[in-house]
mmCIF file of C-alpha atoms in Angstrom:
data_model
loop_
_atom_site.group_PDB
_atom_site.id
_atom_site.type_symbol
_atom_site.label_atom_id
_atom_site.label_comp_id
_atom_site.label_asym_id
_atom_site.label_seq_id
_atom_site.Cartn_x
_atom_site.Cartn_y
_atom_site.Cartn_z
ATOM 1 C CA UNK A 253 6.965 -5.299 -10.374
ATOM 2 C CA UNK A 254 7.826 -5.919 -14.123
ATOM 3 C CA UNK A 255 7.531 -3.156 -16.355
ATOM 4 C CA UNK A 256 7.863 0.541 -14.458
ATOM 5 C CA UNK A 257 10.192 -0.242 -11.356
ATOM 6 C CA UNK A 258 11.412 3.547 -11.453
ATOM 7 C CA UNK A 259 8.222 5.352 -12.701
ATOM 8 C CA UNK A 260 6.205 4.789 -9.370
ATOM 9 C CA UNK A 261 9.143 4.655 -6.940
ATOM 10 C CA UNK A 262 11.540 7.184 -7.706
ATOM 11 C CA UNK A 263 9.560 9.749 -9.062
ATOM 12 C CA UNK A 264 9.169 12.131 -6.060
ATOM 13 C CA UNK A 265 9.940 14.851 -4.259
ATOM 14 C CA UNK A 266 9.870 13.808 -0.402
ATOM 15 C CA UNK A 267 13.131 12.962 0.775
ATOM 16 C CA UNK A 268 14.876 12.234 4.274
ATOM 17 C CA UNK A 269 15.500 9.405 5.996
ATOM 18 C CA UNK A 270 17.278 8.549 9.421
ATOM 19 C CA UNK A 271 21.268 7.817 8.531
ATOM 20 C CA UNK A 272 23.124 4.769 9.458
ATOM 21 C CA UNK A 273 26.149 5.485 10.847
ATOM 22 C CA UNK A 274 29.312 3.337 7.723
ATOM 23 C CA UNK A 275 32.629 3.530 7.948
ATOM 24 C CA UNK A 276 32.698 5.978 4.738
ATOM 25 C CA UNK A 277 31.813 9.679 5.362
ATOM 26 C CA UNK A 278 29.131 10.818 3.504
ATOM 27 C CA UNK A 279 31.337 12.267 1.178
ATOM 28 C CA UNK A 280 32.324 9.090 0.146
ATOM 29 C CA UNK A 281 28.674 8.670 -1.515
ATOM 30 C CA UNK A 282 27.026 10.062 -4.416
ATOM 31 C CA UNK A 283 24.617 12.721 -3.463
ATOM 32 C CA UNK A 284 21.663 12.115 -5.956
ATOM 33 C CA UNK A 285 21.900 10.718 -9.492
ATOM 34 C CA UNK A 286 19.673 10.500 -12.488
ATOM 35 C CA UNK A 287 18.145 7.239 -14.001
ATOM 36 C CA UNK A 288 16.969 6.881 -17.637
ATOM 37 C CA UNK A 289 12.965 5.509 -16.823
ATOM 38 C CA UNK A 290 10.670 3.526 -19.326
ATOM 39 C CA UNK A 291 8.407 6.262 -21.002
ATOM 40 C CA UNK A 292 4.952 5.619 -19.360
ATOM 41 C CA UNK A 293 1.937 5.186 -21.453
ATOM 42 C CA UNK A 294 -0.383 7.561 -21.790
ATOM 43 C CA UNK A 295 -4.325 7.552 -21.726
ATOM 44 C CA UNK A 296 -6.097 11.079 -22.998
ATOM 45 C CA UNK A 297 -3.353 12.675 -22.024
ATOM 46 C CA UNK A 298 -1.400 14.908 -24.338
ATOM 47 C CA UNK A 299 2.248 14.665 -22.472
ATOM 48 C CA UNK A 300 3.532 12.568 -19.288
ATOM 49 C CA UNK A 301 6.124 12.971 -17.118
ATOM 50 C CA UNK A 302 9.884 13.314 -17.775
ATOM 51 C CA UNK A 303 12.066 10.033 -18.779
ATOM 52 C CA UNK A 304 14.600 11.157 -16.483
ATOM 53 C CA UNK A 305 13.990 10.653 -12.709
ATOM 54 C CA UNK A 306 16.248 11.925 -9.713
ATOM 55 C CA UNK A 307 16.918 10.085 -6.906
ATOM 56 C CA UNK A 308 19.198 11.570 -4.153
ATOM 57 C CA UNK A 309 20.882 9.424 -1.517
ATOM 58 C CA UNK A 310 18.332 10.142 1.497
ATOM 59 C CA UNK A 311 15.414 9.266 -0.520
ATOM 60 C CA UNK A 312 17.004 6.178 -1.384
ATOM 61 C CA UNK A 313 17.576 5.187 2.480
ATOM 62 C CA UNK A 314 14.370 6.009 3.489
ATOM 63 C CA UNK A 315 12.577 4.164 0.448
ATOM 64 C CA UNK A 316 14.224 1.154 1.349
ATOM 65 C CA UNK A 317 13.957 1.456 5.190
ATOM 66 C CA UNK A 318 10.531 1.749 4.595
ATOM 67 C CA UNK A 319 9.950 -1.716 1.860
ATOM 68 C CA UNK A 320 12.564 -3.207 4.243
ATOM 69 C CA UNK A 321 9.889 -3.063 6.930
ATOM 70 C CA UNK A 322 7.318 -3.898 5.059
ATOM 71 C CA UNK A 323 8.616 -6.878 3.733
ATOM 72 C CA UNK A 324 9.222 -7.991 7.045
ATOM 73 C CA UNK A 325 6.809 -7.471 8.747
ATOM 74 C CA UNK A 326 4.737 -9.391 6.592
ATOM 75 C CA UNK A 327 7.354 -11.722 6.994
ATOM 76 C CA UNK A 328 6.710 -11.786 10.842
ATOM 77 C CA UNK A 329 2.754 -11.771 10.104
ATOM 78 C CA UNK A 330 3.117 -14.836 8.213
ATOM 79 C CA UNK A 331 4.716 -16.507 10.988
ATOM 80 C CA UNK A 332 2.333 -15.531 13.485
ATOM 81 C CA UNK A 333 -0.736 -16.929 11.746
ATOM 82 C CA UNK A 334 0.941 -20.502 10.993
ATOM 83 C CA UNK A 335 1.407 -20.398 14.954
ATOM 84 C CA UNK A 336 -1.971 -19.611 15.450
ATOM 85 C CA UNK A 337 -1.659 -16.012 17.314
ATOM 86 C CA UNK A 338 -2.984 -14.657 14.372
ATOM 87 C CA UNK A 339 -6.174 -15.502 13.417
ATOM 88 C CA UNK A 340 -8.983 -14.853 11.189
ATOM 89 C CA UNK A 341 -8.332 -13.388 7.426
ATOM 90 C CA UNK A 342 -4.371 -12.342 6.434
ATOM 91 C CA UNK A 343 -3.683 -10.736 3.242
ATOM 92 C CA UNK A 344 -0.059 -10.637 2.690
ATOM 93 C CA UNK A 345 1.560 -7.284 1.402
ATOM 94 C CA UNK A 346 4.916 -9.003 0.489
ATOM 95 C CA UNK A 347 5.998 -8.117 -2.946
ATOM 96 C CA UNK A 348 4.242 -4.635 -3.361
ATOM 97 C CA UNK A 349 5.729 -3.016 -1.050
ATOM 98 C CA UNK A 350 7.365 -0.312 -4.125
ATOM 99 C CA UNK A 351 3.448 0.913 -4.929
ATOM 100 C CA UNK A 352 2.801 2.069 -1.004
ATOM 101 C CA UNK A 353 6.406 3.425 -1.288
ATOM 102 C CA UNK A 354 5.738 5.197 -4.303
ATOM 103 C CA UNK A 355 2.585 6.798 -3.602
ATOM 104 C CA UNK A 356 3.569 7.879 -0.816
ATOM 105 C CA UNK A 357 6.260 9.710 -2.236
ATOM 106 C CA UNK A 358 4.659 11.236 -4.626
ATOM 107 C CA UNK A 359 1.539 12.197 -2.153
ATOM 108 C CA UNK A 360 1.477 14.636 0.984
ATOM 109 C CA UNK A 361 0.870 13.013 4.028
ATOM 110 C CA UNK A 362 -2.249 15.148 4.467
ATOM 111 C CA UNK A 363 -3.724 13.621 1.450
ATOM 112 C CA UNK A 364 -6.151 10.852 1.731
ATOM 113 C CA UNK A 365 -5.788 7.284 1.035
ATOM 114 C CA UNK A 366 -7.813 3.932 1.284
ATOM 115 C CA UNK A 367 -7.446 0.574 0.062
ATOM 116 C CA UNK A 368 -8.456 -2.645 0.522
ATOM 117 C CA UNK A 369 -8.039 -5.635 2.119
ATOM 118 C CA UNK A 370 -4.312 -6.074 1.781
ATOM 119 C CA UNK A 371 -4.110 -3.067 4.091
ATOM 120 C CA UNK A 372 -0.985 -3.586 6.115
ATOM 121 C CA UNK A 373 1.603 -1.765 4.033
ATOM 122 C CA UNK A 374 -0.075 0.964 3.628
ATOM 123 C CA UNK A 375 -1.100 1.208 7.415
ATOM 124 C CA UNK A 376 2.897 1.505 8.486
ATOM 125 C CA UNK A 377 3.637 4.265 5.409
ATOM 126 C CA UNK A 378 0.548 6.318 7.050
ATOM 127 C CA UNK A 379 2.347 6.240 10.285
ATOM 128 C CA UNK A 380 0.908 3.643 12.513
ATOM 129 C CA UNK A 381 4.000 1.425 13.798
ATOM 130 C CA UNK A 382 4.742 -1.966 13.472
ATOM 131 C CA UNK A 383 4.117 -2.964 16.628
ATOM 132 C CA UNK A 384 0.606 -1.562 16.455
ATOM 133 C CA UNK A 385 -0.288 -3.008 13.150
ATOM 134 C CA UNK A 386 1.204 -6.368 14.563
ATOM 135 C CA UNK A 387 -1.278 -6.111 18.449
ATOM 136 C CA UNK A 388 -3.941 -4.717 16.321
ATOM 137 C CA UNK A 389 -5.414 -0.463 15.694
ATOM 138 C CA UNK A 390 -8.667 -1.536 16.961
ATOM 139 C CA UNK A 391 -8.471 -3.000 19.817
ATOM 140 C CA UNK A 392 -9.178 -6.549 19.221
ATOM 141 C CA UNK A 393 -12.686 -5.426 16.633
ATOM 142 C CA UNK A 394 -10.959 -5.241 13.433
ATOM 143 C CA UNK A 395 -8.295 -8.011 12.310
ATOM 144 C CA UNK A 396 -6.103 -7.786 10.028
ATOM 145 C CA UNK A 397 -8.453 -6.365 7.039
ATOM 146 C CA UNK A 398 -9.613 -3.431 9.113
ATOM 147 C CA UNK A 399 -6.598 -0.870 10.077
ATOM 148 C CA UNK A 400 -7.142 2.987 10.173
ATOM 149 C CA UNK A 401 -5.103 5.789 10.828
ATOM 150 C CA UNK A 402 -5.129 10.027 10.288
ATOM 151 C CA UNK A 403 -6.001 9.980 6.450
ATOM 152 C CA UNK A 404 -6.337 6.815 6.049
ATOM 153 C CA UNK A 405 -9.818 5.154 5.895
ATOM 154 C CA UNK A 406 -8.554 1.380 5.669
ATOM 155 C CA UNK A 407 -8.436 -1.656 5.254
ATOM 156 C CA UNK A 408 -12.353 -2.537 3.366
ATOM 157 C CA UNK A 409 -13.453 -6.011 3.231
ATOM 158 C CA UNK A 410 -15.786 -5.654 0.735
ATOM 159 C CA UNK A 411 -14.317 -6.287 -2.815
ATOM 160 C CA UNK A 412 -14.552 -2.682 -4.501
ATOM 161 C CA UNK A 413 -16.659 -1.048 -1.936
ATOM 162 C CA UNK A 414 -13.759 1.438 -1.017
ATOM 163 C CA UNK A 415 -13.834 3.237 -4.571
ATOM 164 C CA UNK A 416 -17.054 5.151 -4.287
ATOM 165 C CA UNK A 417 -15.889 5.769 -0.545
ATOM 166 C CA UNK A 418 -12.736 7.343 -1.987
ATOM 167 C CA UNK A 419 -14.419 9.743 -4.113
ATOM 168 C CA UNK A 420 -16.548 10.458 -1.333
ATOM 169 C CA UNK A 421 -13.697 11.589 0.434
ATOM 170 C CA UNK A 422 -12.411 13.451 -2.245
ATOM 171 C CA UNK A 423 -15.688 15.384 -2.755
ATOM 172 C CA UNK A 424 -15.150 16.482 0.985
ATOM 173 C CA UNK A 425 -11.680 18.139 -0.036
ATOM 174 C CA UNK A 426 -13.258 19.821 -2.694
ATOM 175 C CA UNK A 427 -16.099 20.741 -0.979
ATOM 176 C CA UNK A 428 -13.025 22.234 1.671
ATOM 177 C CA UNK A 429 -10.992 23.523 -0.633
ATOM 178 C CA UNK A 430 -8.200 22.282 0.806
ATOM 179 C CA UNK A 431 -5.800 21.372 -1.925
ATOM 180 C CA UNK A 432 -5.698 17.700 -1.234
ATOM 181 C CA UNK A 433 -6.392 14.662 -3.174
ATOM 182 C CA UNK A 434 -7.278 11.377 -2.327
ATOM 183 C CA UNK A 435 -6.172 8.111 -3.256
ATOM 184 C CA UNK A 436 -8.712 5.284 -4.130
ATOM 185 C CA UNK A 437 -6.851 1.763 -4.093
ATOM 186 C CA UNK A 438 -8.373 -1.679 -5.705
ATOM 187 C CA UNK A 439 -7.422 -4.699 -7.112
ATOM 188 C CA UNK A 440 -7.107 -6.327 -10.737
ATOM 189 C CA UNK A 441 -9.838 -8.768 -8.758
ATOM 190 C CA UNK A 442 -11.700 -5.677 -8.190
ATOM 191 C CA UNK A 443 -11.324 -3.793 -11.689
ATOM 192 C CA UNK A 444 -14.732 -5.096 -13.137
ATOM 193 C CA UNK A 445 -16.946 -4.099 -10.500
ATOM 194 C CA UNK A 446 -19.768 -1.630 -11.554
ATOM 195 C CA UNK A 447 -19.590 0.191 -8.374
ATOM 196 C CA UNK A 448 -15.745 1.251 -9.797
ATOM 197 C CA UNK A 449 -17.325 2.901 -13.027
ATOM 198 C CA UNK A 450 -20.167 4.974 -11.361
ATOM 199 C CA UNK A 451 -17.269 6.324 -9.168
ATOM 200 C CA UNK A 452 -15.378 7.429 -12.210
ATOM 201 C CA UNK A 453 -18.724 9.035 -13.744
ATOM 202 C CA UNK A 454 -19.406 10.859 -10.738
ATOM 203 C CA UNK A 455 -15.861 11.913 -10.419
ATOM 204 C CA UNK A 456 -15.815 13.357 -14.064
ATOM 205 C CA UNK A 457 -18.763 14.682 -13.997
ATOM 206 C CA UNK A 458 -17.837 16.857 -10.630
ATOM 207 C CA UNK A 459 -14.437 17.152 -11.508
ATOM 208 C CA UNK A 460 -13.514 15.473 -7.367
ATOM 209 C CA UNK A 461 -9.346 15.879 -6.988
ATOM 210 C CA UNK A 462 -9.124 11.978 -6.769
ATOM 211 C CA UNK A 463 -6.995 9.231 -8.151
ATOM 212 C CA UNK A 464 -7.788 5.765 -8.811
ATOM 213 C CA UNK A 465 -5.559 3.483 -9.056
ATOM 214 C CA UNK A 466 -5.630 -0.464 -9.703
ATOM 215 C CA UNK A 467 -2.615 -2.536 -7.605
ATOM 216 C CA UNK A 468 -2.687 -4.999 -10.866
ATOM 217 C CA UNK A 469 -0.766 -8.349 -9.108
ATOM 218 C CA UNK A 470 -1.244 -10.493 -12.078
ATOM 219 C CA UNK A 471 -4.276 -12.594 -9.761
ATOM 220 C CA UNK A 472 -7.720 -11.738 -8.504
ATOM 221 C CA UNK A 473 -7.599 -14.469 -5.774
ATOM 222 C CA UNK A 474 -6.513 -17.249 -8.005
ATOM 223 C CA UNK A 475 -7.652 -16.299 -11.267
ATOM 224 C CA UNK A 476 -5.284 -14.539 -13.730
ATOM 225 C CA UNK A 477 -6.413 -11.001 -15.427
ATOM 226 C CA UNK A 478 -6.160 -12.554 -18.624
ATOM 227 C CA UNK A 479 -8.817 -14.883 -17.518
ATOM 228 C CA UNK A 480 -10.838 -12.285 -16.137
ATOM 229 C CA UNK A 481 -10.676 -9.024 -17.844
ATOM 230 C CA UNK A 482 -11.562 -8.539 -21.505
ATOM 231 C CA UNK A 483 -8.917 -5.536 -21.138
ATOM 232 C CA UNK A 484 -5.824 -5.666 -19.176
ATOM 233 C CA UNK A 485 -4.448 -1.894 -20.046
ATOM 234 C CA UNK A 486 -6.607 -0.726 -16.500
ATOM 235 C CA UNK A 487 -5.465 2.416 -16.442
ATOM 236 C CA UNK A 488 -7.471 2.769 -19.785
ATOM 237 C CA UNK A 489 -10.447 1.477 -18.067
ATOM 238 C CA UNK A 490 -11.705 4.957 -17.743
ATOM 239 C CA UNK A 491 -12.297 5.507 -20.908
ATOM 240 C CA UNK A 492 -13.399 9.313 -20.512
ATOM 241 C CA UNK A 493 -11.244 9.643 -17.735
ATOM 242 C CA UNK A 494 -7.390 10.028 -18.319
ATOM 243 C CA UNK A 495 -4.936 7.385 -17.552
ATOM 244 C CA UNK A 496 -1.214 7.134 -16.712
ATOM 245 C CA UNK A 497 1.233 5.014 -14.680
ATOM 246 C CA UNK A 498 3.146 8.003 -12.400
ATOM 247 C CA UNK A 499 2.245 8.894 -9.573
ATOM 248 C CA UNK A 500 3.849 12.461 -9.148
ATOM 249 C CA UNK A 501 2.074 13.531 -12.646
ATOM 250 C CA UNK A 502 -1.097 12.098 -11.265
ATOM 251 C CA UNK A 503 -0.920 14.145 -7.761
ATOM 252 C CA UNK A 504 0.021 17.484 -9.817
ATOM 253 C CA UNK A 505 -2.988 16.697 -12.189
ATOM 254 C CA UNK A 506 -5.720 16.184 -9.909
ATOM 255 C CA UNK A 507 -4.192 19.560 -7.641
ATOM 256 C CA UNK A 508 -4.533 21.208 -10.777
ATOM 257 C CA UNK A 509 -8.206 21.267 -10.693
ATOM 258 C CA UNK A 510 -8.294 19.149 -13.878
ATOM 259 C CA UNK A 511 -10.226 16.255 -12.113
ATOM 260 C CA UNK A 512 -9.867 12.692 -11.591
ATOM 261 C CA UNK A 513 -7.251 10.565 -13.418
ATOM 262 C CA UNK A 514 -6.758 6.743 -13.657
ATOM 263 C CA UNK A 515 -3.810 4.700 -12.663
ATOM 264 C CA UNK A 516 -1.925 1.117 -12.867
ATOM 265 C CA UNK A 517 0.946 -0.679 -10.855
ATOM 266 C CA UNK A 518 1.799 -3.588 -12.570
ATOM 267 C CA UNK A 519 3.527 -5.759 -9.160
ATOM 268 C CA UNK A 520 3.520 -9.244 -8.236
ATOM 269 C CA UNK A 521 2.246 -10.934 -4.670
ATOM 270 C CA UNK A 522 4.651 -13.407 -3.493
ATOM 271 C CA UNK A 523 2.155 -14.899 -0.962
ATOM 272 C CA UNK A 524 -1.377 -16.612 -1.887
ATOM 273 C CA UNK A 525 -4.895 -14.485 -2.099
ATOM 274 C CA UNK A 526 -4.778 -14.566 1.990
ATOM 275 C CA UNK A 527 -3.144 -17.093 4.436
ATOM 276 C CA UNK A 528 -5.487 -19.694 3.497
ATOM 277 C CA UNK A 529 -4.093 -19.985 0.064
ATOM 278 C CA UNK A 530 -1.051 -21.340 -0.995
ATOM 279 C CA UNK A 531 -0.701 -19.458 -3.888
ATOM 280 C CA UNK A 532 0.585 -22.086 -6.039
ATOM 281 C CA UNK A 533 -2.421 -24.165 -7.531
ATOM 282 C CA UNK A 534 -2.687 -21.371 -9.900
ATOM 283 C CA UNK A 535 0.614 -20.320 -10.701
ATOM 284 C CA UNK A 536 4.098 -22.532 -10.423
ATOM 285 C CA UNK A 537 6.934 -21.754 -7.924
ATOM 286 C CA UNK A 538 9.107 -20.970 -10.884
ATOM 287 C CA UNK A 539 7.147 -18.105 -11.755
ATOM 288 C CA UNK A 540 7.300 -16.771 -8.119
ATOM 289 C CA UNK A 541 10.862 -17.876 -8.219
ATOM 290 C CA UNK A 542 11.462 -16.237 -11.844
ATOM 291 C CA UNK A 543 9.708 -12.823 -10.578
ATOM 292 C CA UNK A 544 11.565 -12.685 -6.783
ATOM 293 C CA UNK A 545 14.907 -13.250 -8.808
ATOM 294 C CA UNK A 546 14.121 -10.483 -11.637
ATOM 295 C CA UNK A 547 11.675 -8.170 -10.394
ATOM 296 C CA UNK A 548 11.814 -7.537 -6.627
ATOM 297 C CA UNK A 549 11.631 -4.008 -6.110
ATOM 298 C CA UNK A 550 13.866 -3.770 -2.639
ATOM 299 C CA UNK A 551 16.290 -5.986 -4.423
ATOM 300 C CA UNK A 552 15.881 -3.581 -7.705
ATOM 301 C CA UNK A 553 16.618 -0.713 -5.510
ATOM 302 C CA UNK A 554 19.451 -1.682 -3.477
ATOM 303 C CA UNK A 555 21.398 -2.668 -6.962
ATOM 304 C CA UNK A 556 20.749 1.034 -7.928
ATOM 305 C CA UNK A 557 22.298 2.472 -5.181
ATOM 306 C CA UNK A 558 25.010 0.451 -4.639
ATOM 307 C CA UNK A 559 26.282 0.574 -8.294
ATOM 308 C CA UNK A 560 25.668 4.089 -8.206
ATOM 309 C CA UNK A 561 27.964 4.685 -4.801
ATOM 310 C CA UNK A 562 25.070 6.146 -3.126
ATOM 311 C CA UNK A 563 25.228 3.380 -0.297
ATOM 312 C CA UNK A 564 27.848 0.933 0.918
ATOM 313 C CA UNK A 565 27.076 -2.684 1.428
ATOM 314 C CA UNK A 566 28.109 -2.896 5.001
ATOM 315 C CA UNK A 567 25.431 0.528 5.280
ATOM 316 C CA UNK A 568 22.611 -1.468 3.858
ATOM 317 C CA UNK A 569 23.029 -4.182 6.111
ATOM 318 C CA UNK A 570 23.456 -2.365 9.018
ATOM 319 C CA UNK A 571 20.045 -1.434 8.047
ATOM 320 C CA UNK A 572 18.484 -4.861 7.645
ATOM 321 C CA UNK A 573 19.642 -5.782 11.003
ATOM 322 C CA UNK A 574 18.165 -2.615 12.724
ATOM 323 C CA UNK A 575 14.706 -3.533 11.064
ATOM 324 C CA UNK A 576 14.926 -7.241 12.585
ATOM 325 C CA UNK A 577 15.015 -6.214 15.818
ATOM 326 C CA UNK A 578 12.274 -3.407 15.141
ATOM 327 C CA UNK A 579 10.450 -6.571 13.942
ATOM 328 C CA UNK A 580 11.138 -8.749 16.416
ATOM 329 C CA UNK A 581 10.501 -5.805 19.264
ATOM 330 C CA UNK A 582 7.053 -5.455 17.605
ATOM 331 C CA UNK A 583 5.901 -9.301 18.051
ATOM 332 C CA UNK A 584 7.253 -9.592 21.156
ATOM 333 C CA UNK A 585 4.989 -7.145 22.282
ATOM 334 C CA UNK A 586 1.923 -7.805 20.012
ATOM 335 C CA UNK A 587 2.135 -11.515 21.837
ATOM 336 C CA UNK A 588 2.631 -10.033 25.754
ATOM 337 C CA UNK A 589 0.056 -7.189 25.079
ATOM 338 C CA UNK A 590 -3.341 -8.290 27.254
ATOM 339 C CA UNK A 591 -6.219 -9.011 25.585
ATOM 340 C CA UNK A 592 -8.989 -5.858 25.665
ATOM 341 C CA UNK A 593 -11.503 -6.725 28.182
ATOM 342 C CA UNK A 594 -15.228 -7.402 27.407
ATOM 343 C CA UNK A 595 -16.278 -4.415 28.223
ATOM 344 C CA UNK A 596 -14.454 -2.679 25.252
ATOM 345 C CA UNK A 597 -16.455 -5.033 22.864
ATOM 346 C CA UNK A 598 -19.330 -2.558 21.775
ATOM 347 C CA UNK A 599 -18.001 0.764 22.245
ATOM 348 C CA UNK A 600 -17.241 3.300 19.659
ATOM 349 C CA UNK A 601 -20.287 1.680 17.273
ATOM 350 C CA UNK A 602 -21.480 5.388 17.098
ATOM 351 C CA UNK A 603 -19.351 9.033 17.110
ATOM 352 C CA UNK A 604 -20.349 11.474 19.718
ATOM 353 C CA UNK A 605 -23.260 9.577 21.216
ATOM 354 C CA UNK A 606 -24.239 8.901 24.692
ATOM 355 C CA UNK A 607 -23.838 5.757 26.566
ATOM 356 C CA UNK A 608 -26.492 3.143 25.064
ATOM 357 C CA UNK A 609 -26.851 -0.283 26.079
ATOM 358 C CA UNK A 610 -26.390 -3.226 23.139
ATOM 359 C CA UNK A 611 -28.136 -6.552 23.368
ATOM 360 C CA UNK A 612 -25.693 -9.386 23.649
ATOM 361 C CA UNK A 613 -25.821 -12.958 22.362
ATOM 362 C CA UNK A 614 -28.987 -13.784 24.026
ATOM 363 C CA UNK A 615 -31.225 -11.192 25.067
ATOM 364 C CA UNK A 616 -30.965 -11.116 28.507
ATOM 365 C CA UNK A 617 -26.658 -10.254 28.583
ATOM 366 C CA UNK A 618 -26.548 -6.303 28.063
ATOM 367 C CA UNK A 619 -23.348 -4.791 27.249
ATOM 368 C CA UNK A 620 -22.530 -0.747 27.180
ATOM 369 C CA UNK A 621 -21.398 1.426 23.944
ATOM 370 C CA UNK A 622 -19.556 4.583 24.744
ATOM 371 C CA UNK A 623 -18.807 6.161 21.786
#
C-alpha cells in the first residue's frame, strides 16, 4: 500500500466503533486530528480533494477493528486450506485489507458493491460475519470465490466479468433514482480486458452513478503490471472518463449526477495468486518482507494513532486479543457446522419458481429445485 496510505483510508465521514474498555479515560486521548495527505493525481478533473484529512479517534478504532479482522481471518483461512477443510480455490485478502476499509468509508452501506474473486474482505465489511464467511454464505454451492450479501453481488470467478455487471447495477439505481452508486472492483490482472472498456463507454455515454476502480497489487497472478500493461497510471485508463485515487471525491462525484469516474489502489498481496501459489517464483521474500515492514496499512495506522495519543498500546492490544478469539470462535464453528444435506444441492437455481425436478449425474437419479 505504497504511495496513498491516507487518501483511501482516512478520507471519510462514517465513524463509530465499539470501545475497549484502557486504563486511561477517554479524556486521556486525542479526539480527532488532522494528517497532511499526498496530493492525489488527477485525471480530467479540474480539482481533487483536500490535502488535509481528519481522522477522529472512533474512526480510527473501528478502521482497525475492522483490517484487524480481516487480516486474520485470512490468516485462519490460510490455515484451514493447508489442513485440508478448505478446499477448492482460496484467494487470500491479506495485505489489502485498507482498500475494503476505505471504500467502505467513504460509501453508504446502501450503495452497491462487487468484486472479484478475492471476495472475502469485502464480504465481512458488507456485514456477513466471520464465522459465516469461514462455514460458507451458500450453503456448501459456492466456495470461497462466490460470497453474497445485501448490496453486494460477489465474489465473480470470471476474470473481468463483474465490470459490465456493475454498471448494470448502477443503471438500476439510476433507473430508481435512488441516490446510490455502485462500486465495480477488478484487478491489475483484469485491467486489459475489453469487456472493462465497453463498460466505461456505456457508462459515459448514459452518465450510470458508478465507480470503477482497479485493486492494482503489483501482480496479475504471477505476472507484474509492468510486464503486462503498456500503461500502469489505471486510473487514466478511461481516457474520456475521469480518474482519481479518493474515494470520498469519487462517491460525491458520481451522486452528483456527473457520471462515472475511474479509480486506483496501489496495495500489495502478501499471499500468492490463490492457495495454490506460493507467491514467490515471481517476486523474492525480500520484497514481501521490504513491503510488510514499510507499507502495511494496519501497521501504518496503528503508528498514527498511537503517536498521535488517540489510542494506548495496552487499548490496541486488548483489541487484537478480542479479534483472536472472534477468529478462533468462527473456525471452531465453521469445522462442527454439519454438512448441508443432498437435498439442498439444486435448489435456489431459479427465483420465484415452482418446484422442478433436475437430472442428476446419470439420468435416472432426479433431484428437486425449490427456488
Amino acid at each position: 500500500y505504497r504511495k496513498q496510505p491516507v487518501c483511501v483510508l482516512i478520507e471519510a465521514l462514517t465513524g463509530g466503533a465499539r470501545m475497549v474498555a484502557s486504563t486511561r479515560s477517554f479524556a486521556d486521548f486525542t479526539p480527532q486530528a488532522s494528517f497532511d495527505v499526498k496530493k492525489c493525481e488527477l485525471h480530467r478533473l479540474e480539482e481533487g480533494p483536500s490535502e488535509t484529512a481528519v481522522l477522529t479517534r472512533e474512526q480510527g478504532l473501528q478502521y482497525y477493528r475492522t483490517m484487524q479482522t480481516m487480516r486474520r481471518m485470512e490468516l485462519k483461512a490460510d490455515q484451514l486450506y493447508k489442513q485440508k477443510i478448505i478446499r477448492g480455490f482460496c484467494h487470500l485478502y491479506d495485505g489489502q485489507e485498507a482498500c475494503a476499509m476505505g471504500i467502505e468509508a467513504g460509501i453508504n452501506p446502501t450503495d452497491h458493491l462487487i468484486t472479484a474473486y478475492r471476495a472475502h474482505g469485502y464480504t465481512f465489511t458488507r456485514g456477513v460475519s466471520v464465522r459465516e464467511i469461514l462455514r460458507g454464505v451458500a450453503k456448501g454451492k459456492g466456495g470461497s470465490m462466490h460470497m453474497y450479501a445485501k448490496h453486494f453481488y460477489g465474489g465473480n470467478g470470471i476474470v473481468g466479468a463483474q465490470v459490465p455487471l456493475g454498471a448494470g447495477v448502477a443503471l438500476a439505481c439510476q433507473y430508481q433514482g435512488n441516490n446510490q452508486v455502485c462500486v465495480a472492483l477488478y484487478g491489475d490482472g483484469a485491467a486489459n480486458q475489453g469487456q472493462i472498456f465497453e463498460s466505461f463507454n456505456m457508462a459515459a455515454l448514459w452518465k450510470l452513478p458508478c465507480i470503477f476502480i482497479c485493486e492494482n497489487n503489483k501482480f496479475g497472478m504471477g505476472t507484474s503490471v509492468e510486464r503486462s500493461s503498456a500503461s500502469t497510471d489505471y486510473f487514466k485508463r478511461g481516457d474520456y472518463i475521469p480518474g482519481i485515487k479518493a474515494i470520498k471525491f469519487a462517491a460525491d462525484y458520481c451522486r452528483a449526477g456527473k457520471g462515472p469516474i475511474v479509480m486506483e489502489l496501489e496495495t500489495y498481496r502478501y499471499h500468492g495468486h490463490s492457495m495454490s501459489d506460493p507467491g514467490v517464483s515471481y517476486r523474492s521474500r525480500e520484497e514481501i518482507q521490504e513491503v510488510r515492514s514499510k507499507s502495511d496499512p494496519i501497521t501504518m495506522l496503528k503508528e498514527r494513532m498511537l503517536s498521535n495519543n488517540m489510542a494506548s498500546v495496552e487499548e490496541i492490544k486488548e483489541i487484537d486479543v478480542e479479534i483472536r478469539k472472534v477468529i478462533e470462535d468462527a473456525a471452531q464453528f465453521a469445522i462442527s457446522d454439519p454438512e448441508p444435506p443432498l437435498d439442498e444441492l439444486c435448489n435456489h437455481i431459479f427465483a420465484n419458481n415452482p418446484p422442478m425436478e433436475v437430472r442428476g449425474t446419470n439420468p435416472w437419479v432426479k433431484l428437486k429445485s425449490v427456488s
